[in-house]
Amino acid sequence: DAVLKLANLNFDIRNWPRARELYTHYLELHPNQPDTMTDLGITYRELKQYDRALELFDRVQKVAPDHWQSKFNQVIVLAFDLKKYGEAESVLAELKRLQPTNPDVARLAAEVDRQKKAAA
């Protein structure tokens, strides 16, 4: 667990390369941990490795289909980084089903809509 604590610390201070190393190592020891895989996906996003981030979020959803945080971050990558609004909206629909009263999800949906309209 010291590896995970150190990974989280590096995540918090935005030391993305080191966080990636530590999360990867932790997942070798403890595979299929949805929260850790999501944090690693966010780390890949911050490193501008969007495809790797999406791969992690997909993996999380295979292990834990109701893990809403991975879907939330998947929408961010699809909409804001890759400008794939159709795919983002598809994931967003599932996210809204999982978290119908979550204000963060509502804000995300509004921002995706705003960005999509601005891009049109």
XYZ file of C-alpha atoms in Angstrom, residues 22-72:
51
model
C 3.945 3.873 -9.426
C 0.339 3.178 -10.462
C 1.597 0.723 -13.074
C 3.716 -1.039 -10.469
C 0.834 -1.141 -7.990
C -1.485 -2.658 -10.608
C 1.104 -5.356 -11.321
C 0.828 -6.317 -7.649
C -2.947 -5.710 -7.340
C -4.553 -6.051 -10.773
C -8.030 -4.874 -11.685
C -8.430 -2.186 -9.019
C -11.017 0.172 -10.585
C -10.049 3.320 -8.681
C -6.334 2.842 -9.300
C -6.888 2.058 -12.988
C -8.985 5.221 -13.257
C -6.253 7.282 -11.607
C -3.742 5.794 -14.033
C -6.086 6.700 -16.889
C -6.257 10.287 -15.642
C -2.472 10.268 -15.421
C -2.236 9.162 -19.062
C -4.637 11.954 -19.996
C -2.398 14.483 -18.266
C 0.535 13.044 -20.212
C -1.527 13.613 -23.398
C -1.664 9.861 -24.059
C -5.384 9.897 -24.745
C -5.647 6.454 -26.325
C -3.943 4.869 -23.321
C -6.304 6.743 -21.007
C -9.339 5.468 -22.910
C -7.952 1.916 -22.838
C -7.725 2.115 -19.046
C -11.256 3.489 -18.685
C -12.560 0.673 -20.918
C -10.705 -1.867 -18.797
C -12.240 -0.439 -15.639
C -15.711 -0.752 -17.116
C -15.117 -4.417 -17.938
C -14.081 -5.087 -14.342
C -16.649 -2.775 -12.712
C -19.444 -1.801 -15.157
C -21.021 0.659 -12.701
C -17.791 2.530 -11.956
C -19.069 5.979 -12.796
C -15.783 7.819 -12.228
C -14.139 6.019 -15.141
C -17.070 6.946 -17.391
C -16.865 10.560 -16.175
